[in-house]
mmCIF file of C-alpha atoms and ligand atoms in Angstrom:
data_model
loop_
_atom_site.group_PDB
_atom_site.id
_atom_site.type_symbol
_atom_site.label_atom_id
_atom_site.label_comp_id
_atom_site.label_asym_id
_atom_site.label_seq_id
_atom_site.Cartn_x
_atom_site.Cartn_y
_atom_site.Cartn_z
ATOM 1 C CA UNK U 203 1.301 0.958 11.377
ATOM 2 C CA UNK U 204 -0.393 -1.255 8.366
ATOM 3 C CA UNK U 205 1.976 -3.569 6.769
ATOM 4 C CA UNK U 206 1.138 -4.193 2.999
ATOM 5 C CA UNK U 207 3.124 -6.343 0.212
ATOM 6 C CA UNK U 208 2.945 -6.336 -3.803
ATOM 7 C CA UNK U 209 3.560 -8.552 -5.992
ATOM 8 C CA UNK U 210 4.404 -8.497 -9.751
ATOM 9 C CA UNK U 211 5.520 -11.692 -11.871
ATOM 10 C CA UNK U 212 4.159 -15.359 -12.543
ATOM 11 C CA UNK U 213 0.470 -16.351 -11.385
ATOM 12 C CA UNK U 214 1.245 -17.897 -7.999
ATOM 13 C CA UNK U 215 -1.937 -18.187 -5.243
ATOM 14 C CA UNK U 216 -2.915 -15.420 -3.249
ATOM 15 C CA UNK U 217 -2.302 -17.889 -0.332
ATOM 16 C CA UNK U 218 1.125 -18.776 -1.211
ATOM 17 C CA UNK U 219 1.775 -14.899 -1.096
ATOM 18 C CA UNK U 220 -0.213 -13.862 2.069
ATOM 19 C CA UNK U 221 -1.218 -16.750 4.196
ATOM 20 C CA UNK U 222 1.534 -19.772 3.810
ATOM 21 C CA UNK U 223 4.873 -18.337 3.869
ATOM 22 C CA UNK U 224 7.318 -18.164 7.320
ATOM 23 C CA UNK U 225 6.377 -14.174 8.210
ATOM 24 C CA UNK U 226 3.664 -13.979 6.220
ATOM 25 C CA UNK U 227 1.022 -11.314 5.737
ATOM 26 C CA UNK U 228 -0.831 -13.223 8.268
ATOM 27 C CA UNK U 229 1.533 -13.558 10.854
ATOM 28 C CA UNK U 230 2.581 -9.946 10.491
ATOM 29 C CA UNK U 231 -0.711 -9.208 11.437
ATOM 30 C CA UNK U 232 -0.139 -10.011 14.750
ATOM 31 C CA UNK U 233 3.086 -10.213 15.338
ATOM 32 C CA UNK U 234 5.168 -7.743 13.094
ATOM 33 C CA UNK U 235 8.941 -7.745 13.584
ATOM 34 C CA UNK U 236 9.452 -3.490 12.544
ATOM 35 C CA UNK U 237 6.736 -1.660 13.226
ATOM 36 C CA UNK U 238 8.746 1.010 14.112
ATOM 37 C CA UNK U 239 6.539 3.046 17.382
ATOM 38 C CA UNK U 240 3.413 2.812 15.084
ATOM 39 C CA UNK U 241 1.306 0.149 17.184
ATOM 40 C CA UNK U 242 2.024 -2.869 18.328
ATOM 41 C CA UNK U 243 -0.677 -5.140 16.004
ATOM 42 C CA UNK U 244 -2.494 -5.297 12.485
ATOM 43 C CA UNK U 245 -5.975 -6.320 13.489
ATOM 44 C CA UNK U 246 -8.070 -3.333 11.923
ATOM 45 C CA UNK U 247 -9.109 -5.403 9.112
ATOM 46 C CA UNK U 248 -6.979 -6.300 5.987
ATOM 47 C CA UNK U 249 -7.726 -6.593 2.339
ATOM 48 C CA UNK U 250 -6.360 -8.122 -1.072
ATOM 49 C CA UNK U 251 -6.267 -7.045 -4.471
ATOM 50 C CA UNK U 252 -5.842 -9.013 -7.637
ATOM 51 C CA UNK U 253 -6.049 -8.854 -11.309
ATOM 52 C CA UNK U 254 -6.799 -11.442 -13.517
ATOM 53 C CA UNK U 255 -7.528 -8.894 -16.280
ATOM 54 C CA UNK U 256 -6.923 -5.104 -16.686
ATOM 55 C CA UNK U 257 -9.486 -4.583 -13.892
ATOM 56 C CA UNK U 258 -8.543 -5.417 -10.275
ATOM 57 C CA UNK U 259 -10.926 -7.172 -8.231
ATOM 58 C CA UNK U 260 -10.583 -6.436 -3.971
ATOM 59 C CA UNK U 261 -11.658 -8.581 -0.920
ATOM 60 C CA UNK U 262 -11.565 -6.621 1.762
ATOM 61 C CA UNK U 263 -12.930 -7.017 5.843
ATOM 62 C CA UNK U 264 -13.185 -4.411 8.796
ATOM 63 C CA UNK U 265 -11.871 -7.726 10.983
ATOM 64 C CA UNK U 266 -8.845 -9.019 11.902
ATOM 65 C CA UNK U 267 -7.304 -11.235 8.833
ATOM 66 C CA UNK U 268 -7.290 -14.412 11.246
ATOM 67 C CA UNK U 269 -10.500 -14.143 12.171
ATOM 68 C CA UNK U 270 -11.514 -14.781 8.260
ATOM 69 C CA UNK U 271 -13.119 -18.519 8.151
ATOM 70 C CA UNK U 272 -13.004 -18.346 3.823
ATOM 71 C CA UNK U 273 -9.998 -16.774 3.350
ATOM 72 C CA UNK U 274 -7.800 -19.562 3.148
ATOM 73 C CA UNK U 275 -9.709 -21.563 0.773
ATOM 74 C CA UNK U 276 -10.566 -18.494 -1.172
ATOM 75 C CA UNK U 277 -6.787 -17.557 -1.109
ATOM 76 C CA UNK U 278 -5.898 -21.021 -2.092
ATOM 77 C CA UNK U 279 -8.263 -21.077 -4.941
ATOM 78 C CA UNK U 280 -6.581 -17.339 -6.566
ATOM 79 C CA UNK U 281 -4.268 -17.611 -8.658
ATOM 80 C CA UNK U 282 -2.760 -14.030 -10.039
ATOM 81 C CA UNK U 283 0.390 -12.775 -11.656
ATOM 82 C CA UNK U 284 -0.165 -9.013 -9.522
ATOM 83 C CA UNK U 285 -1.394 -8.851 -6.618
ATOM 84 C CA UNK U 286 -1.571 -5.942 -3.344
ATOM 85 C CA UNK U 287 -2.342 -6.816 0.084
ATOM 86 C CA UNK U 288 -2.631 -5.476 3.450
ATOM 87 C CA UNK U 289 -3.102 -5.546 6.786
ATOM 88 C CA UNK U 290 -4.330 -2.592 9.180
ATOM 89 C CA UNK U 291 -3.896 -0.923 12.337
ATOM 90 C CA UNK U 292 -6.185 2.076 12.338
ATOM 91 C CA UNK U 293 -4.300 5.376 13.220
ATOM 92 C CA UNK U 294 -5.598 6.484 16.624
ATOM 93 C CA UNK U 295 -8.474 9.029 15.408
ATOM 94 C CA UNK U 296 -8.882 7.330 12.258
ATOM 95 C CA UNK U 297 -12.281 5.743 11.549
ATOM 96 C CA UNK U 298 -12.946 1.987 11.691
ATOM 97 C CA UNK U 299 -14.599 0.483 8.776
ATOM 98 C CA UNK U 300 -14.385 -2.039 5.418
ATOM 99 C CA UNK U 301 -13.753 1.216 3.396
ATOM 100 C CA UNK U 302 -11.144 2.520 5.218
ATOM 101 C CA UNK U 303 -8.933 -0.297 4.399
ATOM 102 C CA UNK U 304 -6.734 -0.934 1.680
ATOM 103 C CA UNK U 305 -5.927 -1.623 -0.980
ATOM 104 C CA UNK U 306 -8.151 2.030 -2.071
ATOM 105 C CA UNK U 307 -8.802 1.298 -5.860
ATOM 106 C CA UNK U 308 -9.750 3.378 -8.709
ATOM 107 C CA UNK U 309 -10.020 2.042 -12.815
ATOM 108 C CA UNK U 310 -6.863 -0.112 -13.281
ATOM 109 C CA UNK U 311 -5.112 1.113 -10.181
ATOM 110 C CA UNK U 312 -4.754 -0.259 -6.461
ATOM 111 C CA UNK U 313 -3.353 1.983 -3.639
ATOM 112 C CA UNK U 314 -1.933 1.228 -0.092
ATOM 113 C CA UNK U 315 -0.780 3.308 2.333
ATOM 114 C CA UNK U 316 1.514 2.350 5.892
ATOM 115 C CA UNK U 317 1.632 6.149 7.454
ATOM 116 C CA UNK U 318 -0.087 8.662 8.980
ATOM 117 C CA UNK U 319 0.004 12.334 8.123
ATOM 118 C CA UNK U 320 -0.067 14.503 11.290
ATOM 119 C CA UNK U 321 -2.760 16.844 11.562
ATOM 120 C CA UNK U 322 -4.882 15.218 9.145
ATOM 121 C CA UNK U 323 -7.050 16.979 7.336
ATOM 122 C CA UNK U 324 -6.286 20.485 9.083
ATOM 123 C CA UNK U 325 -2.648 20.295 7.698
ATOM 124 C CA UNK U 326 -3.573 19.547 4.363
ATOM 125 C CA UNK U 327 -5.842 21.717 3.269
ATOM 126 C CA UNK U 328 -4.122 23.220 0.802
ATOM 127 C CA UNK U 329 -3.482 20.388 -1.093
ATOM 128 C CA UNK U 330 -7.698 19.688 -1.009
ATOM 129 C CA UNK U 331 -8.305 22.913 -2.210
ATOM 130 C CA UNK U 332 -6.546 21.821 -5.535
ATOM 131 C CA UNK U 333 -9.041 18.836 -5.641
ATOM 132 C CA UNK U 334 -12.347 18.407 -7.855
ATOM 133 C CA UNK U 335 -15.482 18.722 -4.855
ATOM 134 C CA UNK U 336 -16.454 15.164 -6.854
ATOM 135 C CA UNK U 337 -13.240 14.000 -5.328
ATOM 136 C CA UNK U 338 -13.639 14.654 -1.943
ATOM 137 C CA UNK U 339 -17.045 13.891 -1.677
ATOM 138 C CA UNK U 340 -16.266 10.288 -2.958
ATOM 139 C CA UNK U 341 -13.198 9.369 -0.601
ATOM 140 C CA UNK U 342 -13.701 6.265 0.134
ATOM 141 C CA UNK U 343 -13.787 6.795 3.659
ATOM 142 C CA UNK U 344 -12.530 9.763 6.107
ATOM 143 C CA UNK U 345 -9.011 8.745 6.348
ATOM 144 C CA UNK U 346 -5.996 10.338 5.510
ATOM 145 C CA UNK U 347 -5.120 7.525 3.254
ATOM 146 C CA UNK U 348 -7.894 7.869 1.049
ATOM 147 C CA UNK U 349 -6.734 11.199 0.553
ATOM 148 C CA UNK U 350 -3.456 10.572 -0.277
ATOM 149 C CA UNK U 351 -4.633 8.247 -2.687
ATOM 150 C CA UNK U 352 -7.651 10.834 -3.692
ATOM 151 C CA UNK U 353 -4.475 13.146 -4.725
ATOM 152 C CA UNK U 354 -2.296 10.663 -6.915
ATOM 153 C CA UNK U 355 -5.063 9.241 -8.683
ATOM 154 C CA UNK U 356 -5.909 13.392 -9.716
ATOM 155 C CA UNK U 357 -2.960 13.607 -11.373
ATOM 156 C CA UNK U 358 -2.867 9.791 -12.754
ATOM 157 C CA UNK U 359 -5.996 10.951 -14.473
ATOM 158 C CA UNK U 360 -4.489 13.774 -16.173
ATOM 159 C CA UNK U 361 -1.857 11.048 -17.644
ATOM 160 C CA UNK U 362 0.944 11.860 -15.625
ATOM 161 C CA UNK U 363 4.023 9.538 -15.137
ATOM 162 C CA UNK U 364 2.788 7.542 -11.486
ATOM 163 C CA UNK U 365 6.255 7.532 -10.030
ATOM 164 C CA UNK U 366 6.648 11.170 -10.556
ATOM 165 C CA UNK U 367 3.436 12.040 -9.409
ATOM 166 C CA UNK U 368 3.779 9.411 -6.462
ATOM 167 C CA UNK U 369 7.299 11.163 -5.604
ATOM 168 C CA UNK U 370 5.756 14.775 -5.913
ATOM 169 C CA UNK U 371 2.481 14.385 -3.600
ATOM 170 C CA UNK U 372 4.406 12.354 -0.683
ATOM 171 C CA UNK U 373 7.048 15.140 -0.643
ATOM 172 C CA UNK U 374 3.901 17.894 -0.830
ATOM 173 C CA UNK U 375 1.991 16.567 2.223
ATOM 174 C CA UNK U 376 5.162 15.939 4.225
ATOM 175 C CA UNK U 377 6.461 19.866 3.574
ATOM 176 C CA UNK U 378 2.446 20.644 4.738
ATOM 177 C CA UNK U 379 2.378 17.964 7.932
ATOM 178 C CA UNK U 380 6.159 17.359 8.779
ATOM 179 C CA UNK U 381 6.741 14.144 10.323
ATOM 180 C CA UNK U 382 4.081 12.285 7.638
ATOM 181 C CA UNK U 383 4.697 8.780 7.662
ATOM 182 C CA UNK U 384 4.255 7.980 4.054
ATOM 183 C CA UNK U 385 5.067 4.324 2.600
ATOM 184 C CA UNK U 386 3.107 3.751 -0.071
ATOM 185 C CA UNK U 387 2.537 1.008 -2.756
ATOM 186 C CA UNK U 388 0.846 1.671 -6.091
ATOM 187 C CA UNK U 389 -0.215 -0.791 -9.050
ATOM 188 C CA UNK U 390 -1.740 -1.001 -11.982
ATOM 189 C CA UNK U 391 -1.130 -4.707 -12.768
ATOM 190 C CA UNK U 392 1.983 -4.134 -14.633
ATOM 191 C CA UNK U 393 3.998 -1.651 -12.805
ATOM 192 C CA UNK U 394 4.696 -1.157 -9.137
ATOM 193 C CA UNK U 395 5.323 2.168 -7.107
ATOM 194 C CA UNK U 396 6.043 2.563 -3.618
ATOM 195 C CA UNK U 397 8.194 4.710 -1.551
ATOM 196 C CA UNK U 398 9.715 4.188 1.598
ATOM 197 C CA UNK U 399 9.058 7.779 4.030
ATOM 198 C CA UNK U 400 10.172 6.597 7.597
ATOM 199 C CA UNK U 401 8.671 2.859 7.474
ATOM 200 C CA UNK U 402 10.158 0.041 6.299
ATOM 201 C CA UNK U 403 10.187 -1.912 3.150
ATOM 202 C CA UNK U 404 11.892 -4.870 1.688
ATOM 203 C CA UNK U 405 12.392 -6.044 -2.106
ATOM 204 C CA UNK U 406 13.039 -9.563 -3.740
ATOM 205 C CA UNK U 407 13.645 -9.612 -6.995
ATOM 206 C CA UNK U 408 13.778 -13.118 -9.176
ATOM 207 C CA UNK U 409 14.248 -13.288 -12.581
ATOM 208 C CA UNK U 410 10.851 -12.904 -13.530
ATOM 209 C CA UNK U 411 9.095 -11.669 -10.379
ATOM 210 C CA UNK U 412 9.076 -8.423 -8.301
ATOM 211 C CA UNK U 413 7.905 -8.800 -4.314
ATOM 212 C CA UNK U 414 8.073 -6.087 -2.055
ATOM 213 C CA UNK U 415 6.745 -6.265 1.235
ATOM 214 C CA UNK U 416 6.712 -4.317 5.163
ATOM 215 C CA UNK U 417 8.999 -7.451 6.410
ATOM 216 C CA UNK U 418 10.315 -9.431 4.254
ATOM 217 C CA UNK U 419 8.727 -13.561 4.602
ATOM 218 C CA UNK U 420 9.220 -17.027 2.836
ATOM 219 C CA UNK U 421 12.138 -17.628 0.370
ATOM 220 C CA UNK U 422 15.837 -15.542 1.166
ATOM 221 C CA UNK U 423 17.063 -13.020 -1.397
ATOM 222 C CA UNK U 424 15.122 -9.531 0.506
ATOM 223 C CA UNK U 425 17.038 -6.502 0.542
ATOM 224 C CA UNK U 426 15.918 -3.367 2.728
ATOM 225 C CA UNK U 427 14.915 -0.531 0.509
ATOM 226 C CA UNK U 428 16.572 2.240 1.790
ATOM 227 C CA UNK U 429 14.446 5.414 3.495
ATOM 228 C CA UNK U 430 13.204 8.375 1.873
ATOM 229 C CA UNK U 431 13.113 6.260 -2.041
ATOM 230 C CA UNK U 432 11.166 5.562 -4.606
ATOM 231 C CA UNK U 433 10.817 2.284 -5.961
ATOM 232 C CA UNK U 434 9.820 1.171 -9.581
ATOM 233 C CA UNK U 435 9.110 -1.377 -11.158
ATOM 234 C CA UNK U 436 7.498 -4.325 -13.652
ATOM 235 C CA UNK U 437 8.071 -8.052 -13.132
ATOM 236 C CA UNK U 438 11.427 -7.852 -14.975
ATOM 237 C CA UNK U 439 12.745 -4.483 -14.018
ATOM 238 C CA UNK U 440 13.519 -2.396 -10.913
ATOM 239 C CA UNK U 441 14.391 1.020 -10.360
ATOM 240 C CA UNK U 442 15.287 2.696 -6.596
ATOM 241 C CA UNK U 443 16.117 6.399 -6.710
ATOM 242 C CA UNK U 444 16.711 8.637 -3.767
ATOM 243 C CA UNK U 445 13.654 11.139 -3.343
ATOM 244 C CA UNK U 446 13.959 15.054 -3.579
ATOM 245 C CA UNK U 447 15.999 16.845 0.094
ATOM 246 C CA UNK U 448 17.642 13.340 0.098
ATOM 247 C CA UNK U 449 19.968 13.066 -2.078
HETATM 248 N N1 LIG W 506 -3.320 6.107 8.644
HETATM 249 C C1 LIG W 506 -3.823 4.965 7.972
HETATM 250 C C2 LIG W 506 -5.078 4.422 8.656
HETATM 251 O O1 LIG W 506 -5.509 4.892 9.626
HETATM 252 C C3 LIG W 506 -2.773 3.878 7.831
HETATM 253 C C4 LIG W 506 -2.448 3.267 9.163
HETATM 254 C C5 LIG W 506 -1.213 2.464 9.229
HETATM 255 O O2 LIG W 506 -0.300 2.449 8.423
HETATM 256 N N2 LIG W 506 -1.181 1.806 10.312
HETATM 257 O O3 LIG W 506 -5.630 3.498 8.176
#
């Protein structure tokens, strides 16, 4: 499965987050430490997002992330105080492709998803029913995580809190297509969502910064974030609550 990281806190480089550190993004593209039966390498393409302002900006390749002869001086040359990346293995049946890849974006918001939901799109019908047509005609690409982001960002646009609706659609598809694999991570440049729903996630808080990441890389101080929670937070705050049935 994808690994993905987010970051919230001081401007650092997007290289010093994804491409320097021991473990990094890179490296975890091919040679993740927990990928836990979901594929064995990360070489599907990969993608960043950033903001500078309230609008993120995206890089994103259908290629494996070491086969990428700018990114490193690009990635040097970024400097951002939020920032999403990730890295992808395509889920067998799921198409190949620069739009297929994270991080999904729509206004002020970036989306990643490490998962698969099982039966995709049969078992979830139900759920696209309650969608706009405008919405499913512009997924991004035919993937189940373009859904799953097609659905939160429905109900971020009708100014709902983001970690309740984040909570409320990852329980919804996994009661439709038991067995969903849902980790997700959310931003909007100030506040982070993710959950953890049978992959794995780490956190590493500082006094002014919020990482979390797949596997945790660089500096000590990750804790695991345990499975089945939601996790939010801003640069200076962080909240981890159990999620509904797991209490
Ligand atoms: N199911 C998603 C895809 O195909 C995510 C895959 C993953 O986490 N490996 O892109």
């Amino acid at each position: 499965m994808c690994r993905h990281l987010a970051y919230l806190g001081p401007p650092v480089t997007l290289a010093s987050l994804v491409l320097e550190p021991t473990h990094s993004l890179y490296e975890q593209s091919w040679a993740p430490d927990d990928m836990r039966g979901g594929g064995t390498v990360n070489a599907d393409g990969f993608g960043l997002g950033w903001y500078t302002d309230d609008t993120p900006i995206r890089y994103r390749r259908n290629a494996p992330i070491w086969t990428d002869q700018n990114l490193v001086e690009l990635a040097g040359s970024i400097r951002s105080g939020a920032v999403l990346a990730a890295v992808r293995n395509g889920t067998v049946g799921m198409p190949y492709g620069e739009a297929a890849v994270a991080p999904f974006k729509a206004g002020n918001w970036l989306f990643s998803h490490n998962g698969r939901i099982p039966g995709w799109p049969d078992s979830t019908l139900k759920l696209a029913e309650r969608l706009p047509v405008a919405d499913l005609l512009q997924l991004e690409a035919p993937v189940d995580s373009a859904f799953l982001w097609a659905l939160i960002r429905h109900q971020l646009n009708e100014g709902r809190q983001p970690a309740d609706v984040v909570a409320e659609v990852v329980e919804e598809v996994d009661s439709l297509a038991p067995g969903s694999r849902l980790n997700v991570l959310a931003t909007d440049g100030e506040q982070l969502i993710a959950t953890t729903w049978t992959h794995s996630l780490w956190v590493r808080q500082t006094s002014d910064s919020i990482t979390v990441s797949s596997e945790p890389f660089g500096a000590d101080g990750w804790t695991e974030v345990p499975d089945h929670s939601l996790l939010a937070a801003t640069a200076t705050t962080l909240r981890i609550t159990p999620m509904e049935g797991q209490l």
